PDB file of C-alpha atoms and ligand atoms in Angstrom:
ATOM      1  CA  MET A 100      -3.319  14.749  26.127  1.00  0.00           C
ATOM      2  CA  ILE A 101      -4.102  12.189  23.335  1.00  0.00           C
ATOM      3  CA  LYS A 102      -1.340   9.299  23.193  1.00  0.00           C
ATOM      4  CA  GLN A 103      -2.767   6.216  22.284  1.00  0.00           C
ATOM      5  CA  ALA A 104      -4.018   5.232  18.639  1.00  0.00           C
ATOM      6  CA  ILE A 105      -5.233   2.464  17.353  1.00  0.00           C
ATOM      7  CA  ILE A 106      -4.545   1.306  13.972  1.00  0.00           C
ATOM      8  CA  PRO A 107      -7.148  -1.988  12.619  1.00  0.00           C
ATOM      9  CA  LEU A 108      -4.962  -3.660  10.148  1.00  0.00           C
ATOM     10  CA  ALA A 109      -7.132  -6.677  10.117  1.00  0.00           C
ATOM     11  CA  GLY A 110      -9.035  -6.297   7.320  1.00  0.00           C
ATOM     12  CA  LEU A 111      -8.430  -8.667   3.915  1.00  0.00           C
ATOM     13  CA  GLY A 112      -7.440  -6.149   1.733  1.00  0.00           C
ATOM     14  CA  THR A 113      -9.446  -7.549  -1.317  1.00  0.00           C
ATOM     15  CA  ARG A 114      -9.693  -4.272  -3.476  1.00  0.00           C
ATOM     16  CA  LEU A 115      -6.240  -4.605  -3.956  1.00  0.00           C
ATOM     17  CA  LEU A 116      -5.751  -8.619  -5.344  1.00  0.00           C
ATOM     18  CA  PRO A 117      -3.817 -10.331  -5.735  1.00  0.00           C
ATOM     19  CA  LEU A 118      -1.568  -8.164  -4.818  1.00  0.00           C
ATOM     20  CA  THR A 119      -2.909  -8.606  -1.558  1.00  0.00           C
ATOM     21  CA  SER A 120      -3.293 -12.424  -2.037  1.00  0.00           C
ATOM     22  CA  VAL A 121      -0.030 -12.917  -0.140  1.00  0.00           C
ATOM     23  CA  PHE A 122       1.042  -9.536   1.366  1.00  0.00           C
ATOM     24  CA  PRO A 123      -0.602  -7.004   3.755  1.00  0.00           C
ATOM     25  CA  LYS A 124      -1.848  -3.804   1.513  1.00  0.00           C
ATOM     26  CA  GLU A 125      -0.146  -2.112   4.374  1.00  0.00           C
ATOM     27  CA  LEU A 126       3.000  -3.482   3.766  1.00  0.00           C
ATOM     28  CA  LEU A 127       2.679  -1.795   0.534  1.00  0.00           C
ATOM     29  CA  PRO A 128       5.237   0.412  -0.962  1.00  0.00           C
ATOM     30  CA  ILE A 129       4.761   4.124  -2.146  1.00  0.00           C
ATOM     31  CA  ASN A 130       7.812   5.572  -3.596  1.00  0.00           C
ATOM     32  CA  GLY A 131       9.949   2.989  -1.589  1.00  0.00           C
ATOM     33  CA  LYS A 132       7.826   3.609   1.679  1.00  0.00           C
ATOM     34  CA  PRO A 133       5.371   0.733   3.287  1.00  0.00           C
ATOM     35  CA  SER A 134       1.974   3.278   2.953  1.00  0.00           C
ATOM     36  CA  LEU A 135       1.543   2.133   6.722  1.00  0.00           C
ATOM     37  CA  GLU A 136       4.631   4.228   7.497  1.00  0.00           C
ATOM     38  CA  TYR A 137       3.198   7.049   6.570  1.00  0.00           C
ATOM     39  CA  ILE A 138       0.026   6.736   8.916  1.00  0.00           C
ATOM     40  CA  LEU A 139       3.197   5.868  11.750  1.00  0.00           C
ATOM     41  CA  ASP A 140       5.422   8.634  11.300  1.00  0.00           C
ATOM     42  CA  GLU A 141       2.076  11.005  11.256  1.00  0.00           C
ATOM     43  CA  CYS A 142       1.348   9.485  14.542  1.00  0.00           C
ATOM     44  CA  ILE A 143       4.660  10.319  16.168  1.00  0.00           C
ATOM     45  CA  ASP A 144       4.907  13.804  14.426  1.00  0.00           C
ATOM     46  CA  ALA A 145       1.324  14.019  16.646  1.00  0.00           C
ATOM     47  CA  GLY A 146       2.730  13.136  19.511  1.00  0.00           C
ATOM     48  CA  VAL A 147       2.038   9.477  20.175  1.00  0.00           C
ATOM     49  CA  LYS A 148       3.727   7.686  22.408  1.00  0.00           C
ATOM     50  CA  GLU A 149       1.955   4.383  22.055  1.00  0.00           C
ATOM     51  CA  ILE A 150       0.099   2.710  18.972  1.00  0.00           C
ATOM     52  CA  ILE A 151      -2.152  -0.176  19.176  1.00  0.00           C
ATOM     53  CA  PHE A 152      -1.973  -2.795  16.260  1.00  0.00           C
ATOM     54  CA  ILE A 153      -5.180  -4.774  15.185  1.00  0.00           C
ATOM     55  CA  ILE A 154      -3.859  -7.277  13.026  1.00  0.00           C
ATOM     56  CA  SER A 155      -4.751 -11.098  12.199  1.00  0.00           C
ATOM     57  CA  ASP A 156      -3.061 -14.111  12.135  1.00  0.00           C
ATOM     58  CA  LYS A 157      -3.156 -14.124   8.029  1.00  0.00           C
ATOM     59  CA  LYS A 158      -1.803 -10.423   8.480  1.00  0.00           C
ATOM     60  CA  LYS A 159       1.061 -11.880  11.048  1.00  0.00           C
ATOM     61  CA  LEU A 160       4.025 -10.432   8.537  1.00  0.00           C
ATOM     62  CA  ILE A 161       3.077  -7.027   9.968  1.00  0.00           C
ATOM     63  CA  LYS A 162       4.161  -7.874  13.529  1.00  0.00           C
ATOM     64  CA  LYS A 163       7.093  -9.278  11.340  1.00  0.00           C
ATOM     65  CA  TYR A 164       8.634  -6.057   9.576  1.00  0.00           C
ATOM     66  CA  PHE A 165       9.159  -4.968  13.205  1.00  0.00           C
ATOM     67  CA  TYR A 166      10.348  -7.746  15.177  1.00  0.00           C
ATOM     68  CA  ASN A 167      13.332  -8.913  12.397  1.00  0.00           C
ATOM     69  CA  ASP A 168      15.935  -8.115  14.599  1.00  0.00           C
ATOM     70  CA  LYS A 169      18.673 -11.213  14.397  1.00  0.00           C
ATOM     71  CA  PHE A 170      18.263 -10.144  10.348  1.00  0.00           C
ATOM     72  CA  TYR A 171      19.297  -6.648  10.202  1.00  0.00           C
ATOM     73  CA  LYS A 172      21.333  -7.346  13.131  1.00  0.00           C
ATOM     74  CA  ASN A 173      23.800  -9.614  10.807  1.00  0.00           C
ATOM     75  CA  ILE A 174      23.295  -7.553   7.518  1.00  0.00           C
ATOM     76  CA  ILE A 175      24.396  -4.664   9.565  1.00  0.00           C
ATOM     77  CA  LYS A 176      27.971  -6.464  11.047  1.00  0.00           C
ATOM     78  CA  LYS A 177      28.492  -7.434   7.528  1.00  0.00           C
ATOM     79  CA  LYS A 178      27.812  -3.963   5.769  1.00  0.00           C
ATOM     80  CA  LYS A 179      28.225  -1.555   6.530  1.00  0.00           C
ATOM     81  CA  ASP A 180      25.333   0.359   5.060  1.00  0.00           C
ATOM     82  CA  LYS A 181      23.948   3.789   6.395  1.00  0.00           C
ATOM     83  CA  ARG A 182      20.957   3.998   4.873  1.00  0.00           C
ATOM     84  CA  ILE A 183      19.837   0.225   6.707  1.00  0.00           C
ATOM     85  CA  LYS A 184      21.302   1.076   9.773  1.00  0.00           C
ATOM     86  CA  GLU A 185      18.621   3.982   9.994  1.00  0.00           C
ATOM     87  CA  GLU A 186      15.618   2.784   8.503  1.00  0.00           C
ATOM     88  CA  TYR A 187      16.775  -0.316  11.310  1.00  0.00           C
ATOM     89  CA  LYS A 188      16.586   2.411  13.816  1.00  0.00           C
ATOM     90  CA  LYS A 189      13.627   3.861  12.840  1.00  0.00           C
ATOM     91  CA  ILE A 190      11.659   0.331  12.821  1.00  0.00           C
ATOM     92  CA  LEU A 191      13.418  -0.534  16.551  1.00  0.00           C
ATOM     93  CA  ASN A 192      11.683   2.528  17.800  1.00  0.00           C
ATOM     94  CA  LEU A 193       8.281   2.197  16.622  1.00  0.00           C
ATOM     95  CA  LYS A 194       8.791  -1.519  17.722  1.00  0.00           C
ATOM     96  CA  ARG A 195       8.652   0.076  21.197  1.00  0.00           C
ATOM     97  CA  ARG A 196       5.792   1.544  20.470  1.00  0.00           C
ATOM     98  CA  ILE A 197       3.816  -0.927  19.110  1.00  0.00           C
ATOM     99  CA  LYS A 198       1.309  -3.457  21.157  1.00  0.00           C
ATOM    100  CA  PHE A 199      -0.003  -5.568  19.184  1.00  0.00           C
ATOM    101  CA  VAL A 200      -4.275  -7.448  19.126  1.00  0.00           C
ATOM    102  CA  TYR A 201      -5.909  -9.722  17.306  1.00  0.00           C
ATOM    103  CA  GLN A 202      -9.128  -9.687  15.377  1.00  0.00           C
ATOM    104  CA  ASN A 203      -9.559 -12.455  13.648  1.00  0.00           C
ATOM    105  CA  LYS A 204     -13.289 -13.339  12.081  1.00  0.00           C
ATOM    106  CA  PRO A 205     -13.676  -9.482   9.839  1.00  0.00           C
ATOM    107  CA  LEU A 206     -16.649  -8.803  11.838  1.00  0.00           C
ATOM    108  CA  GLY A 207     -15.884  -5.044  11.241  1.00  0.00           C
ATOM    109  CA  THR A 208     -14.515  -1.746  12.601  1.00  0.00           C
ATOM    110  CA  GLY A 209     -16.208  -1.846  15.151  1.00  0.00           C
ATOM    111  CA  ASP A 210     -15.199  -5.489  16.827  1.00  0.00           C
ATOM    112  CA  ALA A 211     -11.743  -4.042  16.290  1.00  0.00           C
ATOM    113  CA  VAL A 212     -12.066  -1.153  18.160  1.00  0.00           C
ATOM    114  CA  LEU A 213     -12.870  -3.204  20.579  1.00  0.00           C
ATOM    115  CA  LYS A 214     -10.514  -5.354  20.627  1.00  0.00           C
ATOM    116  CA  ALA A 215      -8.159  -3.053  21.916  1.00  0.00           C
ATOM    117  CA  LYS A 216     -10.170  -1.750  24.907  1.00  0.00           C
ATOM    118  CA  LYS A 217      -7.768  -3.096  27.619  1.00  0.00           C
ATOM    119  CA  PHE A 218      -5.311  -1.375  26.143  1.00  0.00           C
ATOM    120  CA  ILE A 219      -6.955   2.238  26.229  1.00  0.00           C
ATOM    121  CA  THR A 220      -5.352   4.295  29.342  1.00  0.00           C
ATOM    122  CA  GLY A 221      -6.882   7.234  28.335  1.00  0.00           C
ATOM    123  CA  SER A 222      -9.911   9.192  28.676  1.00  0.00           C
ATOM    124  CA  HIS A 223      -9.841   9.441  24.696  1.00  0.00           C
ATOM    125  CA  PHE A 224      -7.601   8.179  22.129  1.00  0.00           C
ATOM    126  CA  LEU A 225      -6.582   8.588  18.263  1.00  0.00           C
ATOM    127  CA  MET A 226      -7.411   5.788  15.247  1.00  0.00           C
ATOM    128  CA  LEU A 227      -6.667   5.964  12.372  1.00  0.00           C
ATOM    129  CA  PHE A 228      -7.875   3.837   8.862  1.00  0.00           C
ATOM    130  CA  PRO A 229      -4.857   2.961   6.712  1.00  0.00           C
ATOM    131  CA  ASP A 230      -6.033   3.277   4.040  1.00  0.00           C
ATOM    132  CA  ASP A 231      -6.711   6.860   3.842  1.00  0.00           C
ATOM    133  CA  LEU A 232      -3.599   8.768   3.548  1.00  0.00           C
ATOM    134  CA  ILE A 233      -3.485  12.291   4.044  1.00  0.00           C
ATOM    135  CA  MET A 234      -0.397  14.498   2.653  1.00  0.00           C
ATOM    136  CA  LYS A 235       1.714  17.985   3.185  1.00  0.00           C
ATOM    137  CA  LYS A 236      -0.638  18.377   6.762  1.00  0.00           C
ATOM    138  CA  ASN A 237      -0.643  16.532  10.159  1.00  0.00           C
ATOM    139  CA  CYS A 238      -4.482  16.048  10.211  1.00  0.00           C
ATOM    140  CA  SER A 239      -3.935  13.789  13.505  1.00  0.00           C
ATOM    141  CA  LYS A 240      -2.401  16.987  14.962  1.00  0.00           C
ATOM    142  CA  ASP A 241      -4.820  19.311  13.912  1.00  0.00           C
ATOM    143  CA  MET A 242      -7.588  17.460  15.456  1.00  0.00           C
ATOM    144  CA  ILE A 243      -5.517  16.249  18.202  1.00  0.00           C
ATOM    145  CA  SER A 244      -5.624  20.514  18.698  1.00  0.00           C
ATOM    146  CA  LEU A 245      -8.879  20.624  18.821  1.00  0.00           C
ATOM    147  CA  HIS A 246      -9.965  18.302  20.897  1.00  0.00           C
ATOM    148  CA  ASN A 247      -7.450  19.739  23.362  1.00  0.00           C
ATOM    149  CA  LYS A 248      -9.440  23.078  23.146  1.00  0.00           C
ATOM    150  CA  TYR A 249     -12.334  21.712  23.054  1.00  0.00           C
ATOM    151  CA  ASN A 250     -12.613  18.784  25.100  1.00  0.00           C
ATOM    152  CA  CYS A 251     -14.537  16.864  23.082  1.00  0.00           C
ATOM    153  CA  SER A 252     -14.491  14.062  20.402  1.00  0.00           C
ATOM    154  CA  VAL A 253     -13.154  15.122  16.704  1.00  0.00           C
ATOM    155  CA  MET A 254     -13.592  13.435  12.950  1.00  0.00           C
ATOM    156  CA  ALA A 255     -11.794  14.028  10.180  1.00  0.00           C
ATOM    157  CA  SER A 256     -14.386  14.874   7.445  1.00  0.00           C
ATOM    158  CA  MET A 257     -13.968  16.060   2.714  1.00  0.00           C
ATOM    159  CA  LYS A 258     -16.764  16.681   0.664  1.00  0.00           C
ATOM    160  CA  VAL A 259     -17.497  13.984  -1.415  1.00  0.00           C
ATOM    161  CA  LYS A 260     -19.482  13.379  -4.772  1.00  0.00           C
ATOM    162  CA  LYS A 261     -23.114  12.949  -4.340  1.00  0.00           C
ATOM    163  CA  GLU A 262     -22.993   9.487  -5.938  1.00  0.00           C
ATOM    164  CA  ASP A 263     -20.355   8.170  -3.967  1.00  0.00           C
ATOM    165  CA  VAL A 264     -21.886   8.563  -0.738  1.00  0.00           C
ATOM    166  CA  ASN A 265     -23.432   4.823  -0.370  1.00  0.00           C
ATOM    167  CA  ARG A 266     -19.434   4.416  -0.029  1.00  0.00           C
ATOM    168  CA  TRP A 267     -18.982   6.401   3.062  1.00  0.00           C
ATOM    169  CA  GLY A 268     -20.104   7.211   6.201  1.00  0.00           C
ATOM    170  CA  ILE A 269     -21.610  10.385   6.006  1.00  0.00           C
ATOM    171  CA  TYR A 270     -22.273  13.679   8.128  1.00  0.00           C
ATOM    172  CA  LEU A 271     -25.616  15.559   9.306  1.00  0.00           C
ATOM    173  CA  LYS A 272     -23.972  18.798  10.397  1.00  0.00           C
ATOM    174  CA  ALA A 273     -25.379  20.932  13.698  1.00  0.00           C
ATOM    175  CA  LYS A 274     -23.643  24.086  13.474  1.00  0.00           C
ATOM    176  CA  LYS A 275     -20.781  25.376  11.594  1.00  0.00           C
ATOM    177  CA  ILE A 276     -17.765  26.065  13.958  1.00  0.00           C
ATOM    178  CA  ASN A 277     -15.328  27.941  11.619  1.00  0.00           C
ATOM    179  CA  LYS A 278     -14.268  27.463   8.545  1.00  0.00           C
ATOM    180  CA  GLN A 279     -12.615  24.618   9.073  1.00  0.00           C
ATOM    181  CA  ASN A 280     -14.323  22.617  11.784  1.00  0.00           C
ATOM    182  CA  PHE A 281     -18.767  21.861  12.782  1.00  0.00           C
ATOM    183  CA  LEU A 282     -20.838  20.574  15.382  1.00  0.00           C
ATOM    184  CA  ILE A 283     -21.765  16.761  14.478  1.00  0.00           C
ATOM    185  CA  LYS A 284     -25.722  16.120  14.539  1.00  0.00           C
ATOM    186  CA  ASP A 285     -25.511  13.145  13.312  1.00  0.00           C
ATOM    187  CA  VAL A 286     -23.960  10.076  11.103  1.00  0.00           C
ATOM    188  CA  VAL A 287     -24.945   7.766   8.989  1.00  0.00           C
ATOM    189  CA  GLU A 288     -22.941   4.658   7.337  1.00  0.00           C
ATOM    190  CA  LYS A 289     -22.947   4.215   3.864  1.00  0.00           C
ATOM    191  CA  PRO A 290     -26.355   6.064   3.114  1.00  0.00           C
ATOM    192  CA  LYS A 291     -27.586   5.673  -0.456  1.00  0.00           C
ATOM    193  CA  PRO A 292     -27.516   8.893  -2.375  1.00  0.00           C
ATOM    194  CA  LYS A 293     -30.720  10.439  -2.463  1.00  0.00           C
ATOM    195  CA  LYS A 294     -31.109   9.642   1.471  1.00  0.00           C
ATOM    196  CA  ALA A 295     -27.104  11.020   2.642  1.00  0.00           C
ATOM    197  CA  PRO A 296     -27.896  14.183   5.225  1.00  0.00           C
ATOM    198  CA  SER A 297     -24.695  15.378   2.867  1.00  0.00           C
ATOM    199  CA  THR A 298     -21.931  14.796   0.915  1.00  0.00           C
ATOM    200  CA  ASN A 299     -19.609  15.790   3.847  1.00  0.00           C
ATOM    201  CA  ALA A 300     -18.216  12.416   4.695  1.00  0.00           C
ATOM    202  CA  VAL A 301     -16.484  10.665   7.931  1.00  0.00           C
ATOM    203  CA  ILE A 302     -12.985  10.217   6.648  1.00  0.00           C
ATOM    204  CA  GLY A 303     -10.453   7.774   8.695  1.00  0.00           C
ATOM    205  CA  ARG A 304      -9.005  10.355  11.577  1.00  0.00           C
ATOM    206  CA  TYR A 305     -11.429   9.178  14.556  1.00  0.00           C
ATOM    207  CA  ILE A 306     -10.526  10.791  18.339  1.00  0.00           C
ATOM    208  CA  LEU A 307     -12.586   9.010  20.449  1.00  0.00           C
ATOM    209  CA  PRO A 308     -13.933   9.029  24.083  1.00  0.00           C
ATOM    210  CA  ARG A 309     -13.782   5.625  26.176  1.00  0.00           C
ATOM    211  CA  ALA A 310     -17.438   5.618  26.325  1.00  0.00           C
ATOM    212  CA  ILE A 311     -17.480   4.051  22.985  1.00  0.00           C
ATOM    213  CA  PHE A 312     -16.361   0.716  24.528  1.00  0.00           C
ATOM    214  CA  SER A 313     -19.540   0.677  26.065  1.00  0.00           C
ATOM    215  CA  LYS A 314     -21.465   1.230  23.245  1.00  0.00           C
ATOM    216  CA  LEU A 315     -19.887  -1.713  21.213  1.00  0.00           C
ATOM    217  CA  LYS A 316     -19.840  -4.370  23.798  1.00  0.00           C
ATOM    218  CA  LYS A 317     -24.028  -3.607  22.752  1.00  0.00           C
ATOM    219  CA  GLN A 318     -23.778  -2.462  19.073  1.00  0.00           C
ATOM    220  CA  SER A 319     -25.822  -4.710  16.562  1.00  0.00           C
ATOM    221  CA  LYS A 320     -24.984  -5.419  13.260  1.00  0.00           C
ATOM    222  CA  GLY A 321     -25.052  -2.806  10.717  1.00  0.00           C
ATOM    223  CA  ILE A 322     -25.347  -2.498   7.153  1.00  0.00           C
ATOM    224  CA  GLY A 323     -23.721  -5.405   5.798  1.00  0.00           C
ATOM    225  CA  GLY A 324     -23.704  -7.562   8.637  1.00  0.00           C
ATOM    226  CA  GLU A 325     -20.541  -5.431  10.000  1.00  0.00           C
ATOM    227  CA  ILE A 326     -20.116  -3.853  13.392  1.00  0.00           C
ATOM    228  CA  HIS A 327     -19.936  -0.419  12.335  1.00  0.00           C
ATOM    229  CA  ILE A 328     -18.007   2.210  14.435  1.00  0.00           C
ATOM    230  CA  THR A 329     -20.041   4.823  12.799  1.00  0.00           C
ATOM    231  CA  ASP A 330     -23.068   3.095  14.438  1.00  0.00           C
ATOM    232  CA  SER A 331     -21.795   3.303  18.057  1.00  0.00           C
ATOM    233  CA  ILE A 332     -20.961   7.142  17.154  1.00  0.00           C
ATOM    234  CA  ARG A 333     -24.139   7.764  16.786  1.00  0.00           C
ATOM    235  CA  LYS A 334     -25.638   7.047  19.933  1.00  0.00           C
ATOM    236  CA  LEU A 335     -22.425   8.940  21.918  1.00  0.00           C
ATOM    237  CA  ILE A 336     -24.258  11.880  19.479  1.00  0.00           C
ATOM    238  CA  SER A 337     -27.627  11.551  20.123  1.00  0.00           C
ATOM    239  CA  GLN A 338     -26.290  11.021  24.392  1.00  0.00           C
ATOM    240  CA  LYS A 339     -24.905  14.795  24.021  1.00  0.00           C
ATOM    241  CA  HIS A 340     -21.272  13.777  23.831  1.00  0.00           C
ATOM    242  CA  LYS A 341     -20.224  16.662  21.350  1.00  0.00           C
ATOM    243  CA  PHE A 342     -18.069  15.358  18.612  1.00  0.00           C
ATOM    244  CA  ILE A 343     -16.565  18.072  16.031  1.00  0.00           C
ATOM    245  CA  GLY A 344     -16.196  17.163  12.316  1.00  0.00           C
ATOM    246  CA  HIS A 345     -12.785  18.906  10.691  1.00  0.00           C
ATOM    247  CA  ASN A 346     -12.348  19.506   7.082  1.00  0.00           C
ATOM    248  CA  PHE A 347      -8.337  18.669   6.713  1.00  0.00           C
ATOM    249  CA  ALA A 348      -5.999  20.682   5.072  1.00  0.00           C
ATOM    250  CA  GLY A 349      -3.512  17.915   3.795  1.00  0.00           C
ATOM    251  CA  LYS A 350      -4.341  16.319   0.452  1.00  0.00           C
ATOM    252  CA  TYR A 351      -6.314  13.084   0.664  1.00  0.00           C
ATOM    253  CA  LEU A 352      -5.081   9.837  -0.564  1.00  0.00           C
ATOM    254  CA  ASP A 353      -6.794   6.583  -1.007  1.00  0.00           C
ATOM    255  CA  CYS A 354      -4.342   3.405  -1.206  1.00  0.00           C
ATOM    256  CA  GLY A 355      -7.210   0.978  -0.563  1.00  0.00           C
ATOM    257  CA  THR A 356      -8.191   0.691  -4.053  1.00  0.00           C
ATOM    258  CA  MET A 357      -6.262  -0.594  -6.398  1.00  0.00           C
ATOM    259  CA  ASN A 358      -7.011   2.828  -9.092  1.00  0.00           C
ATOM    260  CA  GLY A 359      -6.259   4.881  -5.428  1.00  0.00           C
ATOM    261  CA  TYR A 360      -3.518   2.787  -4.745  1.00  0.00           C
ATOM    262  CA  ILE A 361      -1.386   3.574  -8.422  1.00  0.00           C
ATOM    263  CA  LYS A 362      -2.209   6.897  -7.631  1.00  0.00           C
ATOM    264  CA  SER A 363      -1.384   7.120  -4.247  1.00  0.00           C
ATOM    265  CA  SER A 364       2.233   6.064  -5.464  1.00  0.00           C
ATOM    266  CA  LEU A 365       2.618   8.828  -8.607  1.00  0.00           C
ATOM    267  CA  GLU A 366       1.179  11.621  -5.723  1.00  0.00           C
ATOM    268  CA  ILE A 367       3.462  11.160  -3.566  1.00  0.00           C
ATOM    269  CA  SER A 368       6.825  11.129  -5.518  1.00  0.00           C
ATOM    270  CA  LYS A 369       6.132  14.265  -6.605  1.00  0.00           C
ATOM    271  CA  LEU A 370       6.057  15.644  -3.307  1.00  0.00           C
TER     272      LEU A 370
HETATM  273  C1  G1P B 444     -14.868   3.397   7.127  1.00  0.00           C
HETATM  274  C2  G1P B 444     -16.457   3.673   8.134  1.00  0.00           C
HETATM  275  C3  G1P B 444     -16.948   4.972   7.082  1.00  0.00           C
HETATM  276  C4  G1P B 444     -15.868   5.990   6.879  1.00  0.00           C
HETATM  277  C5  G1P B 444     -13.849   5.160   5.745  1.00  0.00           C
HETATM  278  C6  G1P B 444     -12.959   6.391   6.113  1.00  0.00           C
HETATM  279  O1  G1P B 444     -15.280   2.682   6.054  1.00  0.00           O
HETATM  280  O2  G1P B 444     -16.703   2.669   8.195  1.00  0.00           O
HETATM  281  O3  G1P B 444     -17.548   5.468   8.042  1.00  0.00           O
HETATM  282  O4  G1P B 444     -15.911   6.777   6.264  1.00  0.00           O
HETATM  283  O5  G1P B 444     -14.053   4.395   6.771  1.00  0.00           O
HETATM  284  O6  G1P B 444     -11.956   5.800   5.304  1.00  0.00           O
HETATM  285  P1  G1P B 444     -14.486   1.379   5.566  1.00  0.00           P
HETATM  286  O7  G1P B 444     -13.951   1.833   4.214  1.00  0.00           O
HETATM  287  O8  G1P B 444     -14.405  -0.023   6.422  1.00  0.00           O
HETATM  288  O9  G1P B 444     -15.869   0.446   4.364  1.00  0.00           O
END
């Protein structure tokens, strides 16, 4: 059973400057709700009980968002606003499930995940990247079902344009399982279009085994001088760990870039 999720939140969000110069990108509202809450709703609906946030000193506002009890209590005492009361109840419920760890140097996704090691108790855990919103269908829930069926690791996948492959982790497929799922033979972080093994990209939903931590501990820096989760995943795959790629059914929204963020707001307001 997958009961824990990791959400890396220490990134600087430079692609969304100037909005992110004083404000964490994950708290930027999309249609009246912080983008992070869409990710949390997906987790809770998928049956996750505990969520580990990897933040940094610069992103402490994220913690404050969930720890502002005094402020809410005062407001609720003075104002009998049902909506605010309901929202506070939701925040309190989320707060109980969230643990915080810190990654103060932006050394990459792999380094971030390693920081959460001490909290992970199960054989596998879910990881969600907050830039990648998937709407209309709960991708995490579907991936957990796959994990339960095949008892293996799972990663989300989506076709991208050939000229864009160097923005993503790219899969080499081993074998089709069915229309939506395939076995992964390899995965390469941000390859050049000429060298890409396919146009199937890794999207930010992962079910990973505990064994990833021992690989991450020894992981050297990869492309761009960062420690990539992708590089440790490919080591596990080469040692016969089973990984399934899942072509998710929901609608993908990239809220990590300015164009994507604006488009996400428009798209979500139409749902
Ligand atoms: C990260 C991963 C990459 C993956 C992407 C999905 O890249 O390293 O493999 O395709 O997330 O959003 P980043 O967005 O941190 O550059």
